[in-house]
Amino acid sequence: MYQRFRRKEILDKTRLVDVPCLDASRILLEFLLFEDGGGYIHANRVTYPFLRNQFILTQGPLPRTVPEFWRMIWQEKVETIIMLCKNVENGKRKCAEYFSNYFDIPSSYVNGQLTIFLRARYQESDMIISTMELRYLSNSRTIIHYQWVAWPDCQVNLLFTEDP
């Protein structure tokens, strides 16, 4: 069910070892096949008959997995990212800084082949909405990034309780 997830050589690419990455639906990074990780990223594709769109669920990138995160975004032609945490919550790092917060300083990964530019940013209530340009070699795509800064850490079940 999740044998790949348990392999020693990819444990350093996993933020939470108690949250498995299922083999049947995990994303395989096709143009990034390392001998030490085999294109592994802790991310699963979510499909269901009633859903119009597919989704990818992934953990917040670790500093060492940010390049894989952006390779996945490019490979899977992701147009929208929804982030359900702050980078730091209650003094604990929840997610690596995976793009620059400055308009004039791009982030570059994969030996400079993948570059992320922040093009616009604004906040509405508990949501920070950013528009980014992701470039790979001579091609570019627009990515919309929604960061919900009020999402409760480890208390999601409280949001979905039924009325008695």
mmCIF file of C-alpha atoms in Angstrom:
data_model
loop_
_atom_site.group_PDB
_atom_site.id
_atom_site.type_symbol
_atom_site.label_atom_id
_atom_site.label_comp_id
_atom_site.label_asym_id
_atom_site.label_seq_id
_atom_site.Cartn_x
_atom_site.Cartn_y
_atom_site.Cartn_z
ATOM 1 C CA MET A 1 0.000 0.000 0.000
ATOM 2 C CA TYR A 2 2.812 2.389 0.873
ATOM 3 C CA GLN A 3 6.034 0.381 0.577
ATOM 4 C CA ARG A 4 7.947 3.100 -1.269
ATOM 5 C CA PHE A 5 7.128 5.563 1.512
ATOM 6 C CA ARG A 6 8.812 3.311 4.095
ATOM 7 C CA ARG A 7 12.163 3.029 2.305
ATOM 8 C CA LYS A 8 15.108 4.435 4.266
ATOM 9 C CA GLU A 9 16.563 6.421 1.377
ATOM 10 C CA ILE A 10 13.474 8.627 1.084
ATOM 11 C CA LEU A 11 12.718 9.211 4.786
ATOM 12 C CA ASP A 12 14.681 12.475 4.651
ATOM 13 C CA LYS A 13 12.167 13.662 2.018
ATOM 14 C CA THR A 14 9.207 13.172 4.365
ATOM 15 C CA ARG A 15 8.029 15.826 6.813
ATOM 16 C CA LEU A 16 5.599 13.650 8.798
ATOM 17 C CA VAL A 17 6.413 9.941 8.933
ATOM 18 C CA ASP A 18 2.960 9.142 10.356
ATOM 19 C CA VAL A 19 1.273 10.464 7.187
ATOM 20 C CA PRO A 20 1.835 7.824 4.487
ATOM 21 C CA CYS A 21 2.230 8.426 0.791
ATOM 22 C CA LEU A 22 0.194 5.755 -1.012
ATOM 23 C CA ASP A 23 2.026 3.875 -3.769
ATOM 24 C CA ALA A 24 -1.035 3.507 -6.025
ATOM 25 C CA SER A 25 -1.636 7.238 -6.418
ATOM 26 C CA ARG A 26 1.705 8.863 -5.654
ATOM 27 C CA ILE A 27 3.271 11.307 -8.073
ATOM 28 C CA LEU A 28 6.398 9.967 -9.756
ATOM 29 C CA LEU A 29 8.746 12.690 -10.905
ATOM 30 C CA GLU A 30 9.415 11.487 -14.424
ATOM 31 C CA PHE A 31 12.226 13.776 -15.516
ATOM 32 C CA LEU A 32 13.952 13.607 -12.144
ATOM 33 C CA LEU A 33 14.942 9.995 -11.599
ATOM 34 C CA PHE A 34 17.621 10.001 -8.924
ATOM 35 C CA GLU A 35 19.199 6.724 -7.849
ATOM 36 C CA ASP A 36 18.762 7.712 -4.201
ATOM 37 C CA GLY A 37 15.067 8.512 -4.408
ATOM 38 C CA GLY A 38 13.708 7.298 -7.728
ATOM 39 C CA GLY A 39 11.762 10.473 -8.429
ATOM 40 C CA TYR A 40 10.070 10.367 -5.019
ATOM 41 C CA ILE A 41 8.021 13.239 -3.654
ATOM 42 C CA HIS A 42 5.530 12.891 -0.803
ATOM 43 C CA ALA A 43 2.488 13.686 -2.970
ATOM 44 C CA ASN A 44 -0.634 11.812 -4.054
ATOM 45 C CA ARG A 45 -3.056 12.373 -6.916
ATOM 46 C CA VAL A 46 -6.711 12.548 -5.830
ATOM 47 C CA THR A 47 -9.351 11.536 -8.345
ATOM 48 C CA TYR A 48 -12.979 10.665 -7.782
ATOM 49 C CA PRO A 49 -15.864 10.225 -10.228
ATOM 50 C CA PHE A 50 -17.809 13.277 -9.021
ATOM 51 C CA LEU A 51 -14.795 15.624 -9.118
ATOM 52 C CA ARG A 52 -14.376 17.742 -12.241
ATOM 53 C CA ASN A 53 -10.706 18.315 -11.539
ATOM 54 C CA GLN A 54 -7.892 16.222 -10.186
ATOM 55 C CA PHE A 55 -6.018 17.336 -7.103
ATOM 56 C CA ILE A 56 -2.586 16.683 -5.696
ATOM 57 C CA LEU A 57 -2.197 16.493 -1.932
ATOM 58 C CA THR A 58 1.325 17.000 -0.671
ATOM 59 C CA GLN A 59 3.106 17.953 2.500
ATOM 60 C CA GLY A 60 4.668 21.378 2.815
ATOM 61 C CA PRO A 61 8.125 21.120 1.239
ATOM 62 C CA LEU A 62 11.186 20.672 3.397
ATOM 63 C CA PRO A 63 14.177 22.878 2.528
ATOM 64 C CA ARG A 64 15.800 19.893 0.757
ATOM 65 C CA THR A 65 12.610 18.984 -1.192
ATOM 66 C CA VAL A 66 11.740 22.419 -2.602
ATOM 67 C CA PRO A 67 13.322 21.594 -6.005
ATOM 68 C CA GLU A 68 11.229 18.408 -6.239
ATOM 69 C CA PHE A 69 8.108 20.390 -5.303
ATOM 70 C CA TRP A 70 8.618 22.841 -8.189
ATOM 71 C CA ARG A 71 9.512 20.025 -10.595
ATOM 72 C CA MET A 72 6.201 18.375 -9.675
ATOM 73 C CA ILE A 73 4.317 21.656 -10.221
ATOM 74 C CA TRP A 74 5.869 21.948 -13.691
ATOM 75 C CA GLN A 75 5.521 18.279 -14.664
ATOM 76 C CA GLU A 76 1.872 18.009 -13.573
ATOM 77 C CA LYS A 77 0.939 21.363 -15.155
ATOM 78 C CA VAL A 78 -0.389 22.687 -11.845
ATOM 79 C CA GLU A 79 -2.109 26.066 -12.175
ATOM 80 C CA THR A 80 -3.258 26.596 -8.578
ATOM 81 C CA ILE A 81 -1.580 25.907 -5.236
ATOM 82 C CA ILE A 82 -3.556 26.004 -1.985
ATOM 83 C CA MET A 83 -1.382 26.228 1.116
ATOM 84 C CA LEU A 84 -3.151 25.460 4.403
ATOM 85 C CA CYS A 85 -0.570 26.707 6.890
ATOM 86 C CA LYS A 86 1.834 29.474 7.732
ATOM 87 C CA ASN A 87 5.515 28.770 7.175
ATOM 88 C CA VAL A 88 6.032 28.979 10.951
ATOM 89 C CA GLU A 89 3.275 28.308 13.507
ATOM 90 C CA ASN A 90 3.720 28.486 17.281
ATOM 91 C CA GLY A 91 7.481 28.735 16.800
ATOM 92 C CA LYS A 92 7.647 25.529 14.723
ATOM 93 C CA ARG A 93 8.608 25.381 11.029
ATOM 94 C CA LYS A 94 5.652 23.926 9.081
ATOM 95 C CA CYS A 95 6.847 24.548 5.550
ATOM 96 C CA ALA A 96 10.004 25.707 3.814
ATOM 97 C CA GLU A 97 10.001 29.093 2.113
ATOM 98 C CA TYR A 98 9.492 27.737 -1.390
ATOM 99 C CA PHE A 99 9.291 31.051 -3.233
ATOM 100 C CA SER A 100 10.642 34.546 -2.733
ATOM 101 C CA ASN A 101 8.392 37.123 -1.101
ATOM 102 C CA TYR A 102 10.139 39.880 -3.050
ATOM 103 C CA PHE A 103 9.105 41.047 -6.497
ATOM 104 C CA ASP A 104 12.664 41.761 -7.620
ATOM 105 C CA ILE A 105 14.325 38.582 -6.281
ATOM 106 C CA PRO A 106 13.309 35.356 -8.075
ATOM 107 C CA SER A 107 13.818 31.877 -6.643
ATOM 108 C CA SER A 108 15.842 29.455 -8.776
ATOM 109 C CA TYR A 109 16.143 25.685 -8.525
ATOM 110 C CA VAL A 110 17.462 22.747 -10.529
ATOM 111 C CA ASN A 111 20.729 24.451 -11.468
ATOM 112 C CA GLY A 112 18.835 27.600 -12.412
ATOM 113 C CA GLN A 113 16.568 25.844 -14.920
ATOM 114 C CA LEU A 114 13.376 26.413 -12.881
ATOM 115 C CA THR A 115 12.789 30.003 -11.793
ATOM 116 C CA ILE A 116 9.842 31.433 -9.855
ATOM 117 C CA PHE A 117 8.960 35.125 -10.035
ATOM 118 C CA LEU A 118 6.441 36.775 -7.711
ATOM 119 C CA ARG A 119 4.276 38.996 -9.942
ATOM 120 C CA ALA A 120 1.425 40.100 -7.633
ATOM 121 C CA ARG A 121 0.319 39.633 -4.033
ATOM 122 C CA TYR A 122 -2.612 40.809 -1.952
ATOM 123 C CA GLN A 123 -4.462 39.726 1.167
ATOM 124 C CA GLU A 124 -8.187 39.266 1.683
ATOM 125 C CA SER A 125 -9.084 38.458 5.278
ATOM 126 C CA ASP A 126 -7.284 35.174 6.123
ATOM 127 C CA MET A 127 -6.139 34.473 2.555
ATOM 128 C CA ILE A 128 -2.917 35.679 0.902
ATOM 129 C CA ILE A 129 -3.242 35.443 -2.879
ATOM 130 C CA SER A 130 -0.092 35.500 -4.989
ATOM 131 C CA THR A 131 0.420 35.342 -8.729
ATOM 132 C CA MET A 132 3.684 33.781 -9.824
ATOM 133 C CA GLU A 133 5.443 33.078 -13.055
ATOM 134 C CA LEU A 134 7.181 29.713 -13.221
ATOM 135 C CA ARG A 135 9.839 29.411 -15.923
ATOM 136 C CA TYR A 136 11.508 26.250 -17.112
ATOM 137 C CA LEU A 137 14.195 26.838 -19.712
ATOM 138 C CA SER A 138 12.455 29.080 -22.313
ATOM 139 C CA ASN A 139 8.831 28.268 -21.322
ATOM 140 C CA SER A 140 6.709 29.933 -18.661
ATOM 141 C CA ARG A 141 3.411 29.391 -16.854
ATOM 142 C CA THR A 142 1.293 31.403 -14.459
ATOM 143 C CA ILE A 143 0.632 29.907 -11.024
ATOM 144 C CA ILE A 144 -1.955 31.263 -8.576
ATOM 145 C CA HIS A 145 -1.027 30.591 -4.939
ATOM 146 C CA TYR A 146 -3.624 30.796 -2.146
ATOM 147 C CA GLN A 147 -2.305 30.710 1.405
ATOM 148 C CA TRP A 148 -5.003 30.273 4.044
ATOM 149 C CA VAL A 149 -3.210 31.630 7.109
ATOM 150 C CA ALA A 150 -6.029 30.857 9.574
ATOM 151 C CA TRP A 151 -6.244 27.100 8.876
ATOM 152 C CA PRO A 152 -6.038 25.436 12.323
ATOM 153 C CA ASP A 153 -2.988 23.254 12.893
ATOM 154 C CA CYS A 154 -3.934 19.702 13.957
ATOM 155 C CA GLN A 155 -7.560 20.719 14.634
ATOM 156 C CA VAL A 156 -9.221 20.271 11.257
ATOM 157 C CA ASN A 157 -11.803 17.826 12.620
ATOM 158 C CA LEU A 158 -13.323 20.650 14.685
ATOM 159 C CA LEU A 159 -14.323 22.452 11.499
ATOM 160 C CA PHE A 160 -16.405 19.568 10.202
ATOM 161 C CA THR A 161 -18.513 18.523 13.171
ATOM 162 C CA GLU A 162 -22.230 18.024 12.658
ATOM 163 C CA ASP A 163 -24.850 19.888 14.648
ATOM 164 C CA PRO A 164 -26.596 17.656 17.238
#
